[in-house]
Coordinates of C-alpha atoms in Angstrom, one line a residue:
Chain Q
M1 CA 99.1 48.1 10.3
R2 CA 102.1 45.9 10.5
I3 CA 102.1 42.1 11.1
A4 CA 105.1 40.1 12.3
V5 CA 105.2 36.4 11.4
C6 CA 107.5 34.3 13.7
L7 CA 107.2 30.6 13.1
T8 CA 109.8 28.1 14.2
N9 CA 110.1 24.3 14.3
T10 CA 110.1 23.5 10.5
T11 CA 106.9 25.4 9.7
K12 CA 107.3 26.9 6.3
V13 CA 107.0 30.7 6.5
A14 CA 106.6 31.7 2.8
P15 CA 103.1 30.4 2.3
W16 CA 101.9 32.0 5.5
L17 CA 103.3 35.3 4.4
A18 CA 101.7 35.0 0.9
G19 CA 98.4 33.9 2.4
L20 CA 98.2 36.6 5.0
R21 CA 99.2 39.3 2.5
E22 CA 96.4 38.2 0.2
A23 CA 93.9 38.0 3.1
L24 CA 94.8 41.4 4.4
P25 CA 95.5 43.7 1.5
G26 CA 97.2 47.0 2.3
T27 CA 98.8 45.5 5.4
L28 CA 102.6 45.0 5.9
V29 CA 103.2 41.3 6.6
E30 CA 106.8 40.4 7.3
E31 CA 108.8 37.6 8.7
W32 CA 110.3 38.8 12.0
A33 CA 114.0 39.2 12.5
P34 CA 115.8 40.6 15.5
G35 CA 115.6 44.4 15.6
A36 CA 112.5 44.6 13.3
P37 CA 110.1 47.5 13.7
Q38 CA 107.2 47.2 16.2
A39 CA 104.3 45.2 14.8
D40 CA 100.6 45.5 15.8
H41 CA 99.9 41.8 15.6
A42 CA 101.9 38.6 15.5
I43 CA 101.3 35.1 14.0
V44 CA 103.5 32.8 16.0
W45 CA 104.5 29.2 16.6
A46 CA 107.1 28.5 19.3
P47 CA 108.5 32.0 19.2
P48 CA 111.8 32.8 21.1
Q49 CA 111.6 35.0 24.2
R50 CA 113.6 37.6 22.4
F51 CA 110.8 38.1 19.9
L52 CA 108.3 38.9 22.7
D53 CA 110.8 41.1 24.6
E54 CA 111.3 43.2 21.5
Q55 CA 107.7 43.4 20.3
Q56 CA 106.1 45.4 23.1
S57 CA 103.5 47.0 20.9
L58 CA 101.7 43.8 20.1
K59 CA 97.9 43.8 20.6
G60 CA 97.3 40.3 19.3
I61 CA 99.5 37.2 19.4
F62 CA 97.9 34.6 17.2
N63 CA 99.1 31.1 18.0
I64 CA 98.7 28.8 14.9
G65 CA 98.0 25.7 17.1
A66 CA 95.2 25.0 19.5
G67 CA 97.5 24.5 22.5
V68 CA 99.0 27.6 24.0
D69 CA 100.7 26.0 27.0
A70 CA 104.2 26.5 25.7
L71 CA 103.5 30.1 24.7
L72 CA 102.1 31.0 28.2
K73 CA 105.4 29.9 29.8
L74 CA 107.1 32.8 28.1
K75 CA 107.0 36.5 29.3
L76 CA 104.5 38.3 27.1
P77 CA 104.2 41.9 26.2
A78 CA 102.0 43.8 28.7
R79 CA 99.0 44.6 26.6
A80 CA 99.1 41.6 24.2
R81 CA 96.2 39.2 24.0
V82 CA 97.0 35.6 23.1
V83 CA 94.5 34.1 20.6
R84 CA 94.1 30.4 19.9
I85 CA 93.1 28.8 16.6
D86 CA 89.4 27.9 17.2
D87 CA 89.2 25.2 14.6
G88 CA 91.2 25.8 11.4
G89 CA 90.1 22.4 10.1
M90 CA 91.4 20.8 13.3
A91 CA 88.0 19.7 14.8
S92 CA 87.1 17.4 11.9
Q93 CA 90.6 15.9 11.8
M94 CA 90.3 15.3 15.6
A95 CA 86.9 13.6 15.1
E96 CA 88.5 11.4 12.3
F97 CA 91.5 10.4 14.4
V98 CA 89.5 9.6 17.6
C99 CA 86.8 7.6 15.8
H100 CA 89.5 5.7 13.9
A101 CA 91.2 4.7 17.2
L102 CA 87.9 4.0 18.9
I103 CA 86.5 1.8 16.1
R104 CA 89.9 0.0 15.6
H105 CA 89.9 -1.0 19.3
F106 CA 86.2 -1.7 19.7
R107 CA 86.0 -3.8 16.6
E108 CA 89.4 -5.4 17.2
L109 CA 90.5 -4.5 13.7
D110 CA 94.1 -4.3 14.9
C111 CA 93.9 -7.9 16.1
Y112 CA 92.2 -9.1 12.9
E113 CA 95.0 -7.4 10.8
D114 CA 97.6 -9.0 13.0
D115 CA 96.0 -12.4 12.5
V116 CA 96.0 -11.9 8.8
R117 CA 99.7 -10.9 8.8
N118 CA 100.2 -14.3 10.5
G119 CA 98.1 -16.1 7.8
A120 CA 95.1 -16.7 10.1
W121 CA 91.4 -16.2 9.2
S122 CA 90.1 -15.6 12.7
Y123 CA 86.7 -15.1 14.4
R124 CA 86.0 -12.9 17.4
R125 CA 82.7 -12.6 19.2
P126 CA 81.1 -9.2 18.3
R127 CA 81.2 -6.7 21.2
D128 CA 78.3 -4.6 22.3
R129 CA 78.6 -0.8 21.9
A130 CA 76.6 -0.4 25.1
D131 CA 79.6 -1.9 27.0
Y132 CA 82.0 0.8 25.6
P133 CA 80.9 4.1 27.0
V134 CA 83.3 6.8 25.7
G135 CA 84.3 9.5 28.1
I136 CA 85.7 12.8 26.7
M137 CA 87.7 15.0 28.9
G138 CA 87.5 18.6 27.6
L139 CA 84.4 19.9 25.8
G140 CA 85.8 22.8 23.9
V141 CA 85.5 23.2 20.1
L142 CA 87.5 20.0 19.6
G143 CA 85.9 17.9 22.4
E144 CA 82.4 18.9 21.3
R145 CA 83.1 17.9 17.7
V146 CA 84.6 14.6 18.8
A147 CA 81.6 13.9 21.0
R148 CA 79.3 14.5 18.1
A149 CA 81.2 12.0 15.9
V150 CA 81.3 9.3 18.6
A151 CA 77.5 9.8 19.2
H152 CA 77.0 9.4 15.4
F153 CA 78.3 5.8 15.8
E154 CA 75.8 5.2 18.6
F155 CA 78.3 4.8 21.5
P156 CA 77.2 6.1 24.9
V157 CA 79.0 9.4 25.3
L158 CA 80.1 11.1 28.5
G159 CA 81.8 14.4 28.9
W160 CA 83.9 16.0 31.6
S161 CA 84.8 19.6 31.8
R162 CA 86.1 22.2 34.4
T163 CA 82.7 23.9 34.4
P164 CA 79.4 22.4 33.4
R165 CA 78.8 22.3 29.6
A166 CA 75.6 21.1 28.0
V167 CA 76.3 19.2 24.8
P168 CA 73.4 17.4 23.2
G169 CA 73.6 13.6 23.5
V170 CA 76.4 13.8 26.0
R171 CA 76.1 12.9 29.7
G172 CA 77.9 15.8 31.3
F173 CA 80.1 15.8 34.4
A174 CA 82.0 18.8 35.7
G175 CA 84.8 19.7 38.2
Q176 CA 86.9 17.7 40.5
E177 CA 83.9 16.5 42.5
Q178 CA 82.4 14.6 39.6
L179 CA 85.6 13.3 38.1
D180 CA 85.5 9.9 39.8
E181 CA 81.9 9.3 38.8
F182 CA 82.8 10.2 35.2
L183 CA 85.9 7.9 35.2
R184 CA 84.0 4.9 36.7
A185 CA 81.3 5.2 34.0
T186 CA 84.0 5.4 31.2
R187 CA 85.6 2.6 29.3
V188 CA 87.3 4.5 26.4
L189 CA 88.8 7.7 27.7
V190 CA 89.6 10.5 25.3
C191 CA 91.8 13.3 26.6
L192 CA 91.2 16.7 24.8
L193 CA 92.0 19.0 27.8
P194 CA 94.0 22.1 27.6
L195 CA 97.3 21.7 29.4
T196 CA 97.2 23.7 32.6
R197 CA 98.5 23.4 36.2
E198 CA 95.2 21.7 37.1
T199 CA 95.2 19.2 34.2
Q200 CA 98.9 18.3 34.1
D201 CA 99.4 14.6 35.1
I202 CA 95.7 14.1 35.2
L203 CA 96.0 10.7 33.5
N204 CA 97.7 9.2 36.5
A205 CA 97.5 5.8 38.3
R206 CA 94.7 7.0 40.7
N207 CA 92.5 8.3 37.9
L208 CA 93.2 5.6 35.2
A209 CA 92.6 2.9 37.8
R210 CA 89.0 4.2 38.1
L211 CA 88.2 3.5 34.5
M212 CA 86.1 0.4 33.8
P213 CA 88.2 -2.8 33.5
G214 CA 89.5 -3.2 30.0
G215 CA 89.7 0.6 29.7
Y216 CA 91.3 2.2 26.6
V217 CA 93.1 5.6 26.7
I218 CA 93.3 7.9 23.7
N219 CA 95.5 10.9 24.4
V220 CA 95.3 13.6 21.7
A221 CA 95.9 16.6 24.0
R222 CA 99.4 17.0 25.4
G223 CA 102.0 14.5 26.6
A224 CA 102.2 16.1 30.0
H225 CA 98.6 15.1 30.8
L226 CA 99.8 11.5 31.0
V227 CA 102.0 9.9 33.6
D228 CA 103.8 7.5 31.3
D229 CA 104.9 4.9 33.9
D230 CA 101.4 4.8 35.5
L231 CA 99.9 4.0 32.1
I232 CA 102.4 1.2 31.5
A233 CA 101.8 -0.3 34.9
L234 CA 98.0 -0.4 34.4
L235 CA 98.5 -1.9 30.9
D236 CA 100.8 -4.5 32.2
S237 CA 98.5 -5.4 35.2
G238 CA 95.7 -6.0 32.7
H239 CA 93.4 -3.3 34.0
L240 CA 93.7 -1.3 30.9
A241 CA 93.4 -3.0 27.5
G242 CA 95.4 -0.5 25.4
A243 CA 96.2 3.1 24.5
A244 CA 96.4 5.2 21.4
L245 CA 98.9 8.0 22.0
D246 CA 99.6 10.9 19.6
V247 CA 101.3 13.3 22.0
F248 CA 104.3 12.9 24.3
R249 CA 106.2 14.7 27.0
T250 CA 109.2 15.0 24.6
E251 CA 108.5 15.1 20.9
P252 CA 109.8 13.4 18.8
L253 CA 109.4 10.5 21.3
P254 CA 112.9 9.6 22.4
A255 CA 114.3 6.4 20.8
E256 CA 114.7 4.6 24.1
H257 CA 111.1 5.3 25.3
P258 CA 109.1 2.1 26.1
F259 CA 106.0 3.4 24.3
W260 CA 107.7 2.7 20.9
R261 CA 107.5 -1.1 21.4
H262 CA 104.8 -1.7 23.9
R263 CA 102.4 -4.1 22.3
K264 CA 99.3 -2.5 23.8
I265 CA 100.2 1.0 22.7
T266 CA 99.7 2.5 19.3
V267 CA 102.0 5.5 18.8
T268 CA 101.5 8.2 16.2
P269 CA 103.8 11.2 15.7
H270 CA 101.5 14.1 16.8
T271 CA 99.4 13.9 13.7
S272 CA 95.8 13.8 15.1
A273 CA 94.9 17.3 14.1
R274 CA 97.2 19.6 12.1
T275 CA 96.9 23.3 11.5
L276 CA 95.5 23.6 8.0
R277 CA 97.1 26.8 6.6
E278 CA 94.3 28.1 4.4
E279 CA 91.5 27.8 7.0
S280 CA 93.8 29.3 9.7
I281 CA 94.8 32.3 7.6
V282 CA 91.2 33.1 6.9
Q283 CA 90.4 32.8 10.6
I284 CA 93.3 34.9 11.8
A285 CA 92.8 37.6 9.2
G286 CA 89.2 37.9 10.2
K287 CA 90.1 38.2 13.9
I288 CA 92.7 40.8 13.3
L289 CA 90.2 43.0 11.4
A290 CA 87.6 42.4 14.1
M291 CA 90.1 43.4 16.8
E292 CA 91.1 46.5 14.9
R293 CA 87.4 47.5 14.7
G294 CA 87.2 47.0 18.5
E295 CA 84.9 44.0 18.2
P296 CA 85.0 40.9 20.5
I297 CA 86.7 37.8 19.0
A298 CA 86.6 34.1 20.0
G299 CA 89.6 32.2 21.2
V300 CA 91.2 34.9 23.4
V301 CA 93.2 33.0 26.1
D302 CA 92.8 33.7 29.8
P303 CA 96.4 33.5 31.0
Q304 CA 95.3 32.7 34.6
R305 CA 93.1 29.8 33.5
G306 CA 95.8 28.7 31.0
Y307 CA 93.6 28.3 27.8
Chain G
M1 CA 52.2 -21.9 14.2
R2 CA 55.4 -23.8 13.7
I3 CA 58.8 -22.4 13.0
A4 CA 61.8 -24.3 11.7
V5 CA 65.3 -23.1 12.4
C6 CA 68.0 -24.3 10.0
L7 CA 71.4 -22.6 10.6
T8 CA 74.6 -24.1 9.3
N9 CA 78.2 -22.9 9.1
T10 CA 79.1 -22.7 12.7
T11 CA 76.2 -20.5 13.7
K12 CA 75.1 -21.5 17.3
V13 CA 71.5 -22.7 17.1
A14 CA 70.5 -22.9 20.8
P15 CA 70.5 -19.1 21.5
W16 CA 68.4 -18.5 18.4
L17 CA 65.8 -21.1 19.5
A18 CA 65.7 -19.6 23.0
G19 CA 65.4 -16.1 21.7
L20 CA 62.7 -16.9 19.2
R21 CA 60.6 -18.9 21.7
E22 CA 60.8 -15.9 24.1
A23 CA 59.8 -13.4 21.3
L24 CA 57.0 -15.6 20.0
P25 CA 55.3 -17.2 23.0
G26 CA 52.8 -20.0 22.1
T27 CA 54.7 -20.8 18.9
L28 CA 56.5 -24.0 18.3
V29 CA 60.1 -23.2 17.5
E30 CA 62.3 -26.2 16.6
E31 CA 65.6 -26.9 15.0
W32 CA 65.0 -28.6 11.7
A33 CA 66.0 -32.2 11.1
P34 CA 65.2 -34.3 8.0
G35 CA 61.6 -35.6 8.1
A36 CA 60.4 -32.9 10.5
P37 CA 56.8 -31.7 10.3
Q38 CA 55.8 -28.9 7.9
A39 CA 56.6 -25.5 9.4
D40 CA 54.9 -22.1 8.5
H41 CA 58.1 -20.1 8.6
A42 CA 61.8 -20.8 8.6
I43 CA 64.9 -19.0 10.0
V44 CA 67.8 -20.0 7.8
W45 CA 71.5 -19.6 7.1
A46 CA 73.0 -21.6 4.2
P47 CA 70.3 -24.3 4.4
P48 CA 70.7 -27.5 2.4
Q49 CA 68.5 -28.1 -0.6
R50 CA 66.9 -31.0 1.2
F51 CA 65.4 -28.6 3.8
L52 CA 63.7 -26.5 1.1
D53 CA 62.5 -29.6 -0.8
E54 CA 60.9 -31.0 2.3
Q55 CA 59.4 -27.8 3.7
Q56 CA 56.8 -27.1 0.9
S57 CA 54.4 -25.3 3.3
L58 CA 56.8 -22.4 4.2
K59 CA 55.3 -18.9 3.8
G60 CA 58.3 -17.0 4.9
I61 CA 62.0 -17.9 4.8
F62 CA 64.0 -15.5 6.9
N63 CA 67.6 -15.2 6.0
I64 CA 69.7 -14.1 9.0
G65 CA 72.3 -12.2 6.8
A66 CA 71.7 -9.3 4.5
G67 CA 72.9 -11.1 1.3
V68 CA 70.6 -13.7 -0.2
D69 CA 72.6 -14.5 -3.3
A70 CA 73.5 -18.0 -2.0
L71 CA 69.9 -18.8 -1.0
L72 CA 68.5 -17.7 -4.3
K73 CA 70.6 -20.2 -6.1
L74 CA 68.6 -23.0 -4.4
K75 CA 65.2 -24.2 -5.5
L76 CA 62.7 -22.7 -3.2
P77 CA 59.2 -23.9 -2.1
A78 CA 56.6 -22.5 -4.5
R79 CA 54.8 -20.0 -2.3
A80 CA 57.6 -19.0 0.1
R81 CA 58.7 -15.5 0.3
V82 CA 62.4 -14.9 1.1
V83 CA 63.0 -12.1 3.6
R84 CA 66.3 -10.3 4.2
I85 CA 67.5 -8.8 7.5
D86 CA 67.0 -5.1 7.1
D87 CA 69.5 -4.0 9.6
G88 CA 69.8 -6.1 12.7
G89 CA 72.6 -3.8 13.9
M90 CA 74.5 -4.3 10.7
A91 CA 74.1 -0.8 9.3
S92 CA 76.0 0.8 12.2
Q93 CA 78.7 -1.8 12.1
M94 CA 79.1 -1.2 8.4
A95 CA 79.4 2.5 8.9
E96 CA 82.1 1.9 11.5
F97 CA 84.0 -0.5 9.3
V98 CA 83.9 1.7 6.2
C99 CA 84.8 4.9 8.1
H100 CA 87.7 3.2 9.8
A101 CA 89.1 2.0 6.4
L102 CA 88.4 5.4 4.8
I103 CA 90.1 7.4 7.6
R104 CA 93.0 5.0 7.9
H105 CA 93.8 5.4 4.2
F106 CA 93.0 9.1 3.9
R107 CA 95.0 10.1 7.0
E108 CA 97.8 7.6 6.2
L109 CA 97.5 6.1 9.7
D110 CA 98.6 2.7 8.3
C111 CA 101.8 4.3 7.1
Y112 CA 102.4 6.2 10.3
E113 CA 102.0 3.0 12.3
D114 CA 104.4 1.2 9.9
D115 CA 106.9 4.0 10.4
V116 CA 106.6 3.7 14.2
R117 CA 107.1 -0.1 14.0
N118 CA 110.4 0.8 12.2
G119 CA 111.3 3.3 15.0
A120 CA 110.6 6.4 12.8
W121 CA 108.8 9.6 13.8
S122 CA 107.6 10.7 10.4
Y123 CA 105.8 13.6 8.9
R124 CA 103.4 13.5 6.0
R125 CA 101.8 16.5 4.3
P126 CA 98.1 16.7 5.3
R127 CA 95.7 15.7 2.5
D128 CA 92.6 17.7 1.5
R129 CA 89.2 15.9 2.0
A130 CA 87.9 17.6 -1.1
D131 CA 90.4 15.5 -3.1
Y132 CA 88.9 12.3 -1.7
P133 CA 85.3 12.0 -3.0
V134 CA 83.8 8.8 -1.7
G135 CA 81.6 6.8 -4.1
I136 CA 79.2 4.3 -2.6
M137 CA 77.8 1.6 -4.9
G138 CA 74.4 0.4 -3.5
L139 CA 72.1 2.7 -1.6
G140 CA 70.0 0.3 0.4
V141 CA 69.7 0.3 4.2
L142 CA 73.5 -0.3 4.6
G143 CA 74.6 2.0 1.8
E144 CA 72.5 4.9 3.0
R145 CA 73.8 4.5 6.6
V146 CA 77.4 4.4 5.3
A147 CA 76.8 7.5 3.2
R148 CA 75.5 9.4 6.2
A149 CA 78.6 8.5 8.3
V150 CA 81.0 9.5 5.5
A151 CA 79.2 12.8 5.1
H152 CA 79.5 13.3 8.8
F153 CA 83.2 13.5 8.3
E154 CA 82.7 16.1 5.5
F155 CA 84.0 14.0 2.6
P156 CA 82.2 14.6 -0.7
V157 CA 79.8 11.7 -1.1
L158 CA 78.5 10.2 -4.3
G159 CA 76.1 7.3 -4.7
W160 CA 75.3 4.9 -7.5
S161 CA 72.3 2.6 -7.5
R162 CA 70.3 0.6 -10.1
T163 CA 67.4 3.0 -10.0
P164 CA 67.6 6.7 -8.8
R165 CA 67.7 7.1 -5.0
A166 CA 67.6 10.5 -3.4
V167 CA 69.8 10.5 -0.3
P168 CA 70.4 13.9 1.5
G169 CA 74.0 15.1 1.0
V170 CA 74.7 12.4 -1.6
R171 CA 75.3 13.2 -5.3
G172 CA 73.3 10.5 -6.9
F173 CA 74.0 8.5 -10.1
A174 CA 71.8 5.6 -11.4
G175 CA 72.0 2.8 -13.9
Q176 CA 74.5 1.6 -16.4
E177 CA 74.4 4.9 -18.3
Q178 CA 75.7 7.0 -15.4
L179 CA 78.2 4.4 -14.0
D180 CA 81.2 5.9 -15.9
E181 CA 80.5 9.4 -14.7
F182 CA 80.1 8.1 -11.1
L183 CA 83.4 6.2 -11.3
R184 CA 85.4 9.1 -12.8
A185 CA 84.3 11.4 -10.0
T186 CA 85.2 8.8 -7.3
R187 CA 88.5 8.3 -5.5
V188 CA 87.4 6.0 -2.7
L189 CA 85.0 3.3 -3.9
V190 CA 82.8 1.5 -1.5
C191 CA 81.0 -1.6 -2.8
L192 CA 77.7 -2.3 -0.9
L193 CA 75.8 -3.8 -3.8
P194 CA 73.7 -6.9 -3.6
L195 CA 75.2 -9.8 -5.6
T196 CA 73.1 -10.3 -8.8
R197 CA 73.8 -11.3 -12.4
E198 CA 74.2 -7.6 -13.2
T199 CA 76.6 -6.8 -10.4
Q200 CA 78.8 -9.8 -10.5
D201 CA 82.4 -8.9 -11.6
I202 CA 81.4 -5.2 -11.6
L203 CA 84.7 -4.3 -9.9
N204 CA 86.7 -5.2 -13.0
A205 CA 89.6 -3.7 -15.0
R206 CA 87.4 -1.5 -17.1
N207 CA 85.5 0.0 -14.2
L208 CA 88.3 0.2 -11.7
A209 CA 90.5 2.0 -14.3
R210 CA 87.9 4.8 -14.4
L211 CA 88.4 5.7 -10.8
M212 CA 90.5 8.8 -10.1
P213 CA 94.2 8.1 -10.0
G214 CA 95.2 7.0 -6.5
G215 CA 91.9 5.3 -6.1
Y216 CA 91.1 3.1 -3.1
V217 CA 88.6 0.2 -3.1
I218 CA 86.6 -0.9 -0.1
N219 CA 84.7 -4.1 -0.8
V220 CA 82.3 -5.1 2.0
A221 CA 79.6 -6.7 -0.2
R222 CA 80.5 -10.0 -1.8
G223 CA 83.8 -11.4 -3.1
A224 CA 82.2 -12.1 -6.5
H225 CA 81.8 -8.4 -7.2
L226 CA 85.5 -8.1 -7.6
V227 CA 87.7 -9.6 -10.3
D228 CA 90.7 -10.4 -8.1
D229 CA 93.4 -10.3 -10.8
D230 CA 92.1 -7.0 -12.2
L231 CA 92.5 -5.3 -8.8
I232 CA 96.0 -6.6 -8.4
A233 CA 97.0 -5.4 -11.9
L234 CA 95.7 -1.9 -11.2
L235 CA 97.4 -1.8 -7.7
D236 CA 100.7 -3.0 -9.2
S237 CA 100.5 -0.5 -12.1
G238 CA 100.1 2.3 -9.5
H239 CA 96.7 3.5 -10.7
L240 CA 95.1 2.3 -7.5
A241 CA 96.6 3.2 -4.1
G242 CA 95.1 0.3 -2.2
A243 CA 92.2 -1.8 -1.1
A244 CA 90.4 -2.9 2.0
L245 CA 88.8 -6.2 1.4
D246 CA 86.4 -8.0 3.8
V247 CA 84.8 -10.5 1.4
F248 CA 86.2 -13.0 -1.0
R249 CA 85.2 -15.4 -3.7
T250 CA 86.1 -18.3 -1.4
E251 CA 85.9 -17.9 2.3
P252 CA 88.0 -18.4 4.3
L253 CA 90.4 -16.9 1.8
P254 CA 92.6 -19.8 0.5
A255 CA 96.1 -19.9 1.9
E256 CA 97.8 -19.5 -1.4
H257 CA 95.7 -16.4 -2.5
P258 CA 97.9 -13.3 -3.3
F259 CA 95.6 -11.0 -1.3
W260 CA 97.0 -12.3 2.0
R261 CA 100.4 -10.7 1.5
H262 CA 99.9 -7.9 -1.0
R263 CA 101.3 -4.8 0.7
K264 CA 98.6 -2.5 -0.7
I265 CA 95.7 -4.7 0.4
T266 CA 94.2 -4.9 3.9
V267 CA 92.4 -8.2 4.4
T268 CA 89.8 -8.8 7.1
P269 CA 87.9 -12.1 7.6
H270 CA 84.3 -11.1 6.6
T271 CA 83.8 -9.1 9.8
S272 CA 82.5 -5.8 8.5
A273 CA 78.9 -6.3 9.7
R274 CA 77.8 -9.3 11.7
T275 CA 74.3 -10.4 12.4
L276 CA 73.6 -9.3 16.0
R277 CA 71.3 -12.0 17.3
E278 CA 69.1 -10.0 19.7
E279 CA 68.3 -7.3 17.2
S280 CA 67.6 -9.9 14.5
I281 CA 65.3 -12.0 16.6
V282 CA 63.2 -9.0 17.5
Q283 CA 63.0 -8.0 13.8
I284 CA 62.2 -11.5 12.5
A285 CA 59.6 -12.1 15.2
G286 CA 57.9 -8.8 14.3
K287 CA 57.8 -9.7 10.7
I288 CA 56.4 -13.2 11.2
L289 CA 53.6 -11.7 13.3
A290 CA 52.9 -9.0 10.6
M291 CA 52.9 -11.7 7.8
E292 CA 50.4 -13.8 9.8
R293 CA 48.2 -10.7 10.2
G294 CA 48.4 -10.2 6.4
E295 CA 50.3 -7.0 6.7
P296 CA 53.1 -5.9 4.3
I297 CA 56.7 -6.2 5.6
A298 CA 60.0 -4.8 4.6
G299 CA 62.9 -6.8 3.2
V300 CA 60.9 -9.2 1.0
V301 CA 63.3 -10.3 -1.8
D302 CA 62.4 -10.1 -5.5
P303 CA 63.8 -13.3 -6.9
Q304 CA 64.0 -11.9 -10.4
R305 CA 65.9 -8.8 -9.3
G306 CA 68.0 -10.9 -6.9
Y307 CA 67.7 -8.9 -3.7

């Protein structure tokens, strides 16, 4: 068996090669270069079209991130299945990141820290958790883990997904026909959707305006879910109280973008959940072996559905 | 039955009177004034010595905060029992506050936000949760709830208490003889101890120096647990990475205090867990009725032990 590794965008290749070789003894694991022999499986991040054009024998293409939207825009080898990372340590990180943003806003810790920077010992009236229902869009591995963490802190939790998903402790909504009801009952909106034709621009003026007054938006999915100008208009009108944004249409966020300096927006540089190499290597190696034995594996992407 | 309410320090009295009257119909609930008739029970916050001197018939003195250290410094009526708030919504708030501080430090979100303020899109190598064992001093109602929240995020959790306490998922240490072992195995130290003669100044140079290098201190108990200058020296030497401090020897924190502007210290104005009136009134009313029926109640303070 031969495995091609094709990682771009500053991902270090050497530790992936070493880790995969250790996890799959007796397997040829090589960094791809143009003209390389045909491989059976590939581990990729943002591969060039040429890689996919040349590697027509691929059975599995393992994407080292959770989002496959960029990969699916390329032309893929006919029989290759695209496989997502299911977790790879990302779900816990996502739970941490979202809870941090949620608590920081709910408890006004950002305001308290600002006051302290200005030398002021301030008092704010405690808020009631019951007034801050948290609505999570997307109830996959990440969404479900985030829902569990938010419920741990005793916030009311709502979930919205394409098809109905029963998650304990989560009031579930599904499909376009229940979207408005979900939004109207939500104050803190967490976007964890896959990016597809259906979900692109879903955080737009129409939908964000339906959130409870004083709504807060946490986008940790993809920048293209959010219509940037619509968010700014609703923040400036006062309907929305703020936003924590970790993903953007263009990354790094362009220097002239208004998000950088908007006082109601907290920007982080796409750091909410990072692929942890060790966990991911173990997961991918296990899936490659399972595929070779003809067993079913989790995380196979449906190209029509888009995730 | 007659109940005296004696709340000072900006606590609004009227809603407490209304809530207690509603919760205890047929009971006389009055704000105390000098010379008032003898009451059976008192609800207090920072009462003057004169109140206690006059009210010699008190059976129960219900403190509306969790910490009774200030109250125990006063001379109390002979047969009065001092009763703490057990939770009153404080445990969940404490879990929120500590997890926010922990995640913010562990994930370097404060640094990322600083970078963004300076217009920089930065990258930091992800840290491993296994390298950040969280040690919780004090395993009462609050400490146990915080331990559960920290464990939810998959950090290793250690606990230290005066006497051994078994908490699921927490590696337990007890007493002076296991303190060093506990500190040496801890990177993020959370202080939730009651303030007593034994615990005063416990966060001193000797003990803080035993934390793992790059240690982080979260003090949400009392300012007098911490030796301010010792903390600053260990932060400046680089042994400690930072501190989140919500409580101080003098509150409000005096304007000239170095904590205000130390770049490794995050100051908040004693806001980690506030008494939530509704929950507290229900709890106190229930305890008063139980005491009157001669039943045992939780939260009775042992004046010798100090909590």
